[in-house]
XYZ file of C-alpha atoms in Angstrom:
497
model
C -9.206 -5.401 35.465
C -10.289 -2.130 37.307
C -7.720 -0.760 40.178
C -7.814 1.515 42.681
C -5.605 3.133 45.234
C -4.426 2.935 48.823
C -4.799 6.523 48.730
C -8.428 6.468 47.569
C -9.729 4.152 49.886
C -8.259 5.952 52.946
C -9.818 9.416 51.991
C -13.142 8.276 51.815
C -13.746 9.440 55.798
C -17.037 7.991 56.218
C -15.365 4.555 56.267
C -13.572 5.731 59.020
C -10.386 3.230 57.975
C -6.639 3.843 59.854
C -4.125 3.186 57.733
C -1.363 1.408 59.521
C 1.024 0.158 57.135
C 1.068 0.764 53.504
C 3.716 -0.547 50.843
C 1.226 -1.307 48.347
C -0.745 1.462 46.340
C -2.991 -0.089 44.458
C -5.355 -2.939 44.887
C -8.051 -5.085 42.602
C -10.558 -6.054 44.891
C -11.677 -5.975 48.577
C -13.042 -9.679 49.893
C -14.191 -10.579 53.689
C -12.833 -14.278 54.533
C -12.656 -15.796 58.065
C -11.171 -19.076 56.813
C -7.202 -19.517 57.776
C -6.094 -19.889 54.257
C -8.377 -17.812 52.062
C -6.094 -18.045 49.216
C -7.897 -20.777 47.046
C -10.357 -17.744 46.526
C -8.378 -14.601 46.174
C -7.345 -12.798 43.721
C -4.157 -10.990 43.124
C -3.767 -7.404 44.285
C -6.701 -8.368 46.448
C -7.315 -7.089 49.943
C -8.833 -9.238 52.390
C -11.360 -7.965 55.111
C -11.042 -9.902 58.309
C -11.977 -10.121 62.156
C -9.377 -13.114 62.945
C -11.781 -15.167 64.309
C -9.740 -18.004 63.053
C -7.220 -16.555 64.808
C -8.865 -16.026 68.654
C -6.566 -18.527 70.451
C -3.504 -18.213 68.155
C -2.611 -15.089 67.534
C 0.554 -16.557 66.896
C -0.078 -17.629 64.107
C -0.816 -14.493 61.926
C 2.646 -14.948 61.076
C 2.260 -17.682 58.482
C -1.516 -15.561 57.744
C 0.197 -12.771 56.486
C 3.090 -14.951 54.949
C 0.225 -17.258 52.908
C -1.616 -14.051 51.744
C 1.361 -12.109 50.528
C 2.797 -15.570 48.340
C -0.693 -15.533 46.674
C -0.043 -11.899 45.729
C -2.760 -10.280 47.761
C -1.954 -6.408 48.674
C -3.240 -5.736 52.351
C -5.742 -7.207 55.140
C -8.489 -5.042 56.859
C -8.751 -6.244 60.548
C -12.340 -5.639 62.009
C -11.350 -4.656 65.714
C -13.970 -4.643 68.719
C -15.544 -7.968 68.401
C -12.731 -10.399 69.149
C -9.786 -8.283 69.439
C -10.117 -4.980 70.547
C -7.098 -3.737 68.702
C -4.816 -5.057 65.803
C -3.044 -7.335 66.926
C 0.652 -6.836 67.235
C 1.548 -10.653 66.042
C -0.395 -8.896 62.672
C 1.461 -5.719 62.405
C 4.774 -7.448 62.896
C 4.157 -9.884 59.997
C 2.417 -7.508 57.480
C 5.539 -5.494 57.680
C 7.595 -8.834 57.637
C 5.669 -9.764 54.214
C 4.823 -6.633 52.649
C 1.390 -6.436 53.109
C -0.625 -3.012 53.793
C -2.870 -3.264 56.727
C -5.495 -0.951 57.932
C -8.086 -0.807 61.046
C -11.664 -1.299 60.113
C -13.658 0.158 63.509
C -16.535 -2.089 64.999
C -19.181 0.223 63.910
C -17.996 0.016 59.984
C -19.825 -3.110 58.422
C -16.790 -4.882 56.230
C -19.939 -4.623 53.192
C -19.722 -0.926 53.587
C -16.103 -1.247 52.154
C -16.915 -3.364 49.675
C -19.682 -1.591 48.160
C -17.688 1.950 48.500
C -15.194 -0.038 46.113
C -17.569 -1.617 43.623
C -18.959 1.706 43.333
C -15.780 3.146 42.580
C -15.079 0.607 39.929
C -18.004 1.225 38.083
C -17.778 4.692 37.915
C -13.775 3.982 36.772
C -15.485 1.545 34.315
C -17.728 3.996 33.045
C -15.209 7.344 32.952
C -13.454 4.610 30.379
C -15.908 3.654 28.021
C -16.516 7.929 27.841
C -13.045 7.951 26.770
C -12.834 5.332 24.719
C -16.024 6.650 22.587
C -13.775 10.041 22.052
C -10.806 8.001 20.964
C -13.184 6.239 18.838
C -14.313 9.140 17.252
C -11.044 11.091 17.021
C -10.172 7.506 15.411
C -13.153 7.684 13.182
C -11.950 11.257 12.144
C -8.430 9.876 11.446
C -9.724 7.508 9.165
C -10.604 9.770 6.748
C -7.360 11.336 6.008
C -6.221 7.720 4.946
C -4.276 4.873 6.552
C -1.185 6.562 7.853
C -3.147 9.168 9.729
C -4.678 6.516 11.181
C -2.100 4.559 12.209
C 0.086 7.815 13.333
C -3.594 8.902 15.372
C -3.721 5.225 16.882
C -0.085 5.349 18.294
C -1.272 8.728 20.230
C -4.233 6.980 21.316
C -2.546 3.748 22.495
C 0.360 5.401 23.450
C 2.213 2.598 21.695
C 4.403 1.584 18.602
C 2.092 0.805 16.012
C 2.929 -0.818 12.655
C 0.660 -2.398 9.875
C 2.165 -4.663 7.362
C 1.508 -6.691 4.418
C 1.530 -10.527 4.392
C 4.782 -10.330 3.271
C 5.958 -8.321 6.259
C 6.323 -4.714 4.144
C 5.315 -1.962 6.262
C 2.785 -0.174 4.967
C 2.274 2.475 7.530
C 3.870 2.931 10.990
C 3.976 5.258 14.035
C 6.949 5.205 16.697
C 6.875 5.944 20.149
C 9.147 7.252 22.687
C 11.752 5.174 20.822
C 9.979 2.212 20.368
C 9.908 0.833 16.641
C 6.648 -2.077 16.217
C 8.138 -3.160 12.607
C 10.997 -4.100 14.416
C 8.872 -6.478 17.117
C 6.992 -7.158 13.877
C 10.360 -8.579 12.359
C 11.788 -10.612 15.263
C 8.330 -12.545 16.059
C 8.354 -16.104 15.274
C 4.314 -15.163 13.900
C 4.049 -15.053 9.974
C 0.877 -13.168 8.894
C 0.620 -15.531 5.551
C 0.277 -18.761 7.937
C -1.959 -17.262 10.125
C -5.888 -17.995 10.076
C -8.332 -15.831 7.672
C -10.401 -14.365 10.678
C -8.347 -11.384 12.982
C -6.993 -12.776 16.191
C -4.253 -11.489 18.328
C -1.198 -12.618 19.921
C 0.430 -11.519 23.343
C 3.826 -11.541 24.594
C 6.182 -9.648 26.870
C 10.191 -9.510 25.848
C 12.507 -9.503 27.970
C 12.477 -5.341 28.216
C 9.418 -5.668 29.893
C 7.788 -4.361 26.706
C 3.663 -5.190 25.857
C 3.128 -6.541 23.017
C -0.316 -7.535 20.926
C -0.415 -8.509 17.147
C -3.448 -8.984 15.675
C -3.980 -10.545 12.055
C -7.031 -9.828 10.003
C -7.678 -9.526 6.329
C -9.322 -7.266 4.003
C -12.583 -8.329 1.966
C -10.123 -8.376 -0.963
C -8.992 -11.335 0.620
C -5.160 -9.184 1.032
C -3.425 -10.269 4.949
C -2.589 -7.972 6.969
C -0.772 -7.823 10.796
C -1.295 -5.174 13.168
C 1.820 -4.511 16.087
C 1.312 -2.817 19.025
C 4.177 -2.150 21.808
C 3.972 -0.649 24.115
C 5.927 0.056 27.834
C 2.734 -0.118 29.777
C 0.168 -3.266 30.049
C -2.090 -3.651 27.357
C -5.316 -3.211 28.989
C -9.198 -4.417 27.774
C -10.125 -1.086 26.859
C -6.769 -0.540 25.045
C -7.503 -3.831 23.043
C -10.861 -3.127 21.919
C -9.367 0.253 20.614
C -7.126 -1.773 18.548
C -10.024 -3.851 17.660
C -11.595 -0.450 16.093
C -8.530 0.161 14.309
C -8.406 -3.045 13.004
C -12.022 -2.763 11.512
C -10.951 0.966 10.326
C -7.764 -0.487 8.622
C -9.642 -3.627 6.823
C -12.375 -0.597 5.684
C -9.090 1.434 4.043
C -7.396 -1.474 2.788
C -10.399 -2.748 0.935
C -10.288 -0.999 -2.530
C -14.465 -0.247 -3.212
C -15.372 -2.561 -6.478
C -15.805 0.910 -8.266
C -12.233 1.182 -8.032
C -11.582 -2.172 -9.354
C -14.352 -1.397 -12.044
C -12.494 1.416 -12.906
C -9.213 0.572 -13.192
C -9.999 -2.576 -15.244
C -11.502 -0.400 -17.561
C -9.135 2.169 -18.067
C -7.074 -0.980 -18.875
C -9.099 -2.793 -21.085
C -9.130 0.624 -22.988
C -6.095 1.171 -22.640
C -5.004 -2.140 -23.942
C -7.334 -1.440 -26.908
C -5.855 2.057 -27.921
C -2.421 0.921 -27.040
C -1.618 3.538 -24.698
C -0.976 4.145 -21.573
C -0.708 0.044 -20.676
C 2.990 -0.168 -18.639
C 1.323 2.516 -16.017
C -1.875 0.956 -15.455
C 0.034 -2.286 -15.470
C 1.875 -1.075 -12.264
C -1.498 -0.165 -10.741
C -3.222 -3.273 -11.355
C -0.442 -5.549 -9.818
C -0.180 -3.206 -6.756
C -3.767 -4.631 -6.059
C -2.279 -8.698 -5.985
C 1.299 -7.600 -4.156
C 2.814 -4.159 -2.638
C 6.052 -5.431 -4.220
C 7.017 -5.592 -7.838
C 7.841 -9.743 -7.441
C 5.034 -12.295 -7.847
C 4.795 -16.298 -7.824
C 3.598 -17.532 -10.819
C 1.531 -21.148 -11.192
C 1.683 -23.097 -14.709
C -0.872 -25.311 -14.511
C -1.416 -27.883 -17.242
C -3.670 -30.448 -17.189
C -5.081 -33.304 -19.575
C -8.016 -32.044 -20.706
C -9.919 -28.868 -21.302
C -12.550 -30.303 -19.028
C -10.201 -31.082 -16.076
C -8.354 -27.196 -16.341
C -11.975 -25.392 -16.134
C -12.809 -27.328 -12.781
C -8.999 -26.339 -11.458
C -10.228 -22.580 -12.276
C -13.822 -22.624 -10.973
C -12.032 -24.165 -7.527
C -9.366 -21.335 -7.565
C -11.849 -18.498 -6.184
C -12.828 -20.928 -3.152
C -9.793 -22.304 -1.870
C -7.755 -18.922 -2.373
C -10.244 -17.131 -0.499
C -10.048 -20.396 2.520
C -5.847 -19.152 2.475
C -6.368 -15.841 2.631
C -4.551 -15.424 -0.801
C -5.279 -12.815 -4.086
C -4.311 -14.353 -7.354
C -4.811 -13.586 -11.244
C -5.772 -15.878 -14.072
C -5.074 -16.818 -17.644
C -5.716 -19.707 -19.738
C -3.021 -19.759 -22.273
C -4.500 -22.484 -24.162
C -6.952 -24.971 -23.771
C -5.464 -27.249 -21.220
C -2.881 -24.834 -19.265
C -3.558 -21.865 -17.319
C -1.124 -19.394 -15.704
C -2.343 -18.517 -12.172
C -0.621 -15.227 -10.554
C -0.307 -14.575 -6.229
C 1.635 -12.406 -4.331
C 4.756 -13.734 -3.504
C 4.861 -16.294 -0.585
C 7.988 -17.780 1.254
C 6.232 -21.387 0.926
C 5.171 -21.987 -2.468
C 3.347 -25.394 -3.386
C 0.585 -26.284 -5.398
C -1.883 -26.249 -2.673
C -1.484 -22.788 -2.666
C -3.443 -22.114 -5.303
C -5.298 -25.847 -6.174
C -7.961 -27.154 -3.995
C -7.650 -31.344 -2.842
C -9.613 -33.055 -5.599
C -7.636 -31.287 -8.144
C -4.360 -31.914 -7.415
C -3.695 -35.582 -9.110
C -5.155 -34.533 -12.417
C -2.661 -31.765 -13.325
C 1.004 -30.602 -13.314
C 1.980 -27.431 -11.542
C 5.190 -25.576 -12.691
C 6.307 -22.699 -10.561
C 8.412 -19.721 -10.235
C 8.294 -18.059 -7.052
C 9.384 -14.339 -6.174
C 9.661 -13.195 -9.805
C 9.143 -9.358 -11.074
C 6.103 -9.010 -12.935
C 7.649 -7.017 -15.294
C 9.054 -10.373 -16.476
C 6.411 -12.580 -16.529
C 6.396 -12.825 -20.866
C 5.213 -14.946 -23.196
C 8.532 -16.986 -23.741
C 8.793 -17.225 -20.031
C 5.187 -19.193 -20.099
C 5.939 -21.654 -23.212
C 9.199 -22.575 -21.327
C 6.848 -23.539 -18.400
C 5.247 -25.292 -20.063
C 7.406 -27.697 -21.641
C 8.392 -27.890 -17.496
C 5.327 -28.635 -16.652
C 4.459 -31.267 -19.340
C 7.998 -32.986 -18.235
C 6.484 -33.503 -15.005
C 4.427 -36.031 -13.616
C 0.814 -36.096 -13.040
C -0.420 -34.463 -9.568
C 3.382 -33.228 -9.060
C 4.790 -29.982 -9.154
C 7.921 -28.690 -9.167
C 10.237 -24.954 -8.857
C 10.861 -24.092 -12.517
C 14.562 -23.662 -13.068
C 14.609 -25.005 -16.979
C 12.368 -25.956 -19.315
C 12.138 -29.493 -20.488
C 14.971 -30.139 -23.028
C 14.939 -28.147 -25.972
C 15.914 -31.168 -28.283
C 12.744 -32.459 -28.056
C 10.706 -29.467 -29.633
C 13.563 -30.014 -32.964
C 11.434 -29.488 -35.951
C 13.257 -32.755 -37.556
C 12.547 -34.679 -34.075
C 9.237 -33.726 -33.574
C 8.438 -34.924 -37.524
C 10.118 -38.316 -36.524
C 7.664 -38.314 -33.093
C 4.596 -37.297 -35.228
C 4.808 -39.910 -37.137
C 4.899 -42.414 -34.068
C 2.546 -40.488 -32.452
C -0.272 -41.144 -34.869
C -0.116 -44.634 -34.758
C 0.237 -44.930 -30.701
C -0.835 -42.173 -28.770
C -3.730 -40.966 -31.241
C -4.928 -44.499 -31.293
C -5.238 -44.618 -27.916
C -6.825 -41.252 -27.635
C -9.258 -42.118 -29.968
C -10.257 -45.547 -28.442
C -10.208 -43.823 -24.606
C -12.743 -41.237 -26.467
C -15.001 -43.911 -27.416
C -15.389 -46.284 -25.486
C -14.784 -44.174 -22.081
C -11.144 -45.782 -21.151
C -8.375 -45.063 -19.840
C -5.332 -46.680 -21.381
C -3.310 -43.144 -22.582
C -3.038 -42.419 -18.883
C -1.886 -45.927 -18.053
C 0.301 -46.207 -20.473
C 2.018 -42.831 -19.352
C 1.751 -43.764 -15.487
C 3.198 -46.966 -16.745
C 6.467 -45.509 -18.664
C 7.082 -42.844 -15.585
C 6.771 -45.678 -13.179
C 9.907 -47.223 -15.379
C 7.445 -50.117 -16.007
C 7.144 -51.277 -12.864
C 3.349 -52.615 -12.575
C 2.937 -51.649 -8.513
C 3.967 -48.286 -8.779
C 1.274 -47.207 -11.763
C -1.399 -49.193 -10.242
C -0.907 -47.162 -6.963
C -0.344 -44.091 -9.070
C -3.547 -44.313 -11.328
C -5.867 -46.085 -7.869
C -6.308 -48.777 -9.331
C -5.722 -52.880 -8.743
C -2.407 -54.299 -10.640
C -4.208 -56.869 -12.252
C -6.151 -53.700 -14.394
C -3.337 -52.178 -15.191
C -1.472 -55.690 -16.327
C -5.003 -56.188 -18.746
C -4.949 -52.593 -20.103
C -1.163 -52.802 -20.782
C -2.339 -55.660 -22.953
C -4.764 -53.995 -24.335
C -2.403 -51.129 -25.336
C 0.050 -53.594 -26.992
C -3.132 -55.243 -29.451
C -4.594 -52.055 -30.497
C -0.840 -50.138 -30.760
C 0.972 -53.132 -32.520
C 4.120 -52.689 -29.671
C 6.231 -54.942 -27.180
C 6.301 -52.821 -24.224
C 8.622 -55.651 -22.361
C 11.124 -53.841 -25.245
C 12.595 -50.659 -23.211
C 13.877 -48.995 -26.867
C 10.367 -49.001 -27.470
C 9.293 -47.976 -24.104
C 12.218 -45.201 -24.486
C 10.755 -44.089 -27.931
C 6.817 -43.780 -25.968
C 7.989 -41.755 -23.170
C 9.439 -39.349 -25.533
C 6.214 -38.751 -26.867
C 4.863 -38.832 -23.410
C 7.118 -35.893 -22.381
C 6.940 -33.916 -25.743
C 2.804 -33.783 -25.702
């Protein structure tokens, strides 16, 4: 919102205005009203331009006039004399100084449009002097740019005059600039705003705290799909023009931020040589997790589903619904029915992270949040998934243990084999041919500790199908399921596949 000054206005003599009382010094905008109460369409900081015709008869009552105006945060009246009053009334005087109000003598000859147009005029060439500037601190932005992201952000606190800070979704800084004291990692820190939770697109937040500081945050992310939060505080308000610079710096921070694909290119294959000569590998390591998180820890998703099938539609999702949260992430099938999926870390970890709706009742999701990289190993991953094959079916859980180690014995897994081949792989067999699906029944069915309701609501289905396939999976399995040594002995298999 343009302003101008008290000062101003008075100094422009071929208005011819006499200033008579004047505790305001700026205003927003001059508006001619006769009506009584003109405050339904003022605007604060306002002035209003008036002859008191309202007033003719009661000059009494420019008392509660002047009281009215200055409640609705208008800034001073300009009385028209010479056409009903020939002077300012004294009633008017008396209250304007009563209610703070500046008040000035317009002279009969001085059309009240005159005024306004001198001010619109004024504003415009305010409005213009400020886009000139803000195309110079656009292009000394521009400039800044080059030199990399903290000459940017040190160039944008000058600009702003501000506190600036950019940060990571995880709230590291990764550049900053102070001013006159003022620290925006700190603001950053105490604001009830998380980056990760905010929306893909940039948007900004306002506040004021209670040191009357100015405060905008805006969120954005990088092509890369990486989050990012922008602080600025500052002492003074935040104006438009001061929030479409931070726009621009926005837009020049995403531009920095986003490493160009021939970087990628490149650094995946100095790896993949690397890798190939054995040499070199822990460094370019480092550099190619510095792309996923600016801190050494990670979360880490084992995902193991029932089929090969099934775990190539959870990884041709992954790319669509971690680019809908904003979130980076590495891949690896480990074997043909598991994959290990790899974000920055995240204070809220679930499997809808990483997995999009439909997939989420066909797998099991083991997970270890905030862990180095540097120890993500091959032991690490086989112990997740034994976790993750203990678990049920669309469930996921924090990995803290693996599932117990008794049951990967060579001597018990010999004694399960042998069970195995005439129960599970019969059913496997039979659900291959003739489309069924009694191995999943029977494992919804032993999880649900046999109660009937709980698989049929489990597996979608109606209890009277699960009651006929249970049947079916005592015939062609030669069992007594109503036995719970032999449902005991299934479930081990169950939780050892």
């Amino acid at each position: 919102m343009s302003t101008s000054t008290f000062t101003w206005l008075f100094h422009q003599s071929k208005l011819q205005l006499r200033p008579l009382h004047c505790p305001h010094q700026s205003f927003t905008t001059v508006q001619a009203s006769e009506l009584k109460n003109p405050t339904e369409f003022t605007k604060e900081g306002a002035v209003v331009l008036t002859l008191g015709l309202a007033f003719e008869h009661s000059p009494a009552d420019f008392s509660t006039y002047a009281r009215t105006l200055a409640s609705a945060g208008v800034h001073g009246i300009g009385f028209g004399t010479g056409l009903v009053f020939s002077k300012v009334p004294p009633e008017l005087e008396r209250a304007c100084i009563d209610y703070g109000l500046t008040l000035f003598e317009v002279p009969r000859a001085i059309p009240f449009i005159s005024i306004i147009n001198a001010v619109n005029a004024e504003f415009t060439r305010q409005d213009q002097e400020q886009r000139r500037v803000f195309e110079r601190q656009q292009e000394r932005l521009n400039r800044a740019a080059t030199q990399g992201i903290n000459s940017l952000i040190t160039h944008a606190g000058k600009e702003l005059h501000a506190a600036v800070t950019l940060t990571d979704a995880q709230g590291i800084e990764i550049a900053s600039a102070t001013y006159q004291g003022l620290d925006a990692l700190k603001t950053t820190n105490d604001s009830s705003f998380s980056v990760s939770d905010s929306p893909s697109t940039a948007h900004s937040v306002n506040s004021k705290n209670s040191g009357n500081l100015s405060t905008v945050t805006t969120y954005f992310q990088s092509n890369s799909q990486h989050r990012y939060g922008l602080t600025v505080c500052a002492t003074e308000k935040i104006g438009s023009f001061d929030r479409a610079l931070i726009r621009h710096v926005v837009g020049l921070a995403g531009l920095l931020l986003q490493p160009p694909w021939s970087t990628a290119q490149d650094l995946l294959g100095q790896l993949a040589l690397a890798v190939q000569l054995e040499s070199s590998v822990p460094m370019l390591l480092e550099a190619a997790f510095s792309t996923l998180s600016t801190s050494d820890n990670v979360t880490a998703y084992l995902v193991c589903a029932d089929t090969p099938a099934q775990l190539r539609r959870v990884l041709a999702s992954l790319k669509h619904t971690t680019a809908q949260g904003g979130t980076n992430y590495f891949h690896l099938p480990v074997d043909n029915s598991a994959a290990l999926i790899v974000t920055a870390p995240a204070d809220d970890v679930s499997q809808e992270k990483v997995l999009s709706a439909p997939n989420l009742p066909t797998v099991r999701v083991s997970i270890l949040p905030r862990i180095p990289w540097r120890e993500v190993n091959p032991e690490l991953i086989t112990q997740m998934i034994k976790h993750a094959h203990s678990l049920d079916r669309g469930t996921s859980s924090i990995y803290s243990s693996p599932a117990p180690d008794w049951l990967h014995n060579p001597y018990v897994r010999e004694a399960l084999e042998n069970r195995r081949s005439t129960t599970i792989d019969v059913l496997t067999d039979y659900d291959t041919e003739h489309g069924t699906q009694l191995l999943s029944t029977l494992e919804a069915f032993l999880r649900a500790g046999s109660q009937i309701a709980s698989a049929s609501e489990h597996l979608a289905v109606h209890r009277h199908t699960v009651r006929s396939r249970i049947r079916k999976i005592q015939a062609l399995c030669g069992v007594d399921l109503t036995d719970p040594v032999v449902r005991a002995e299934l479930l081990l298999l169950v939780v050892s596949d």
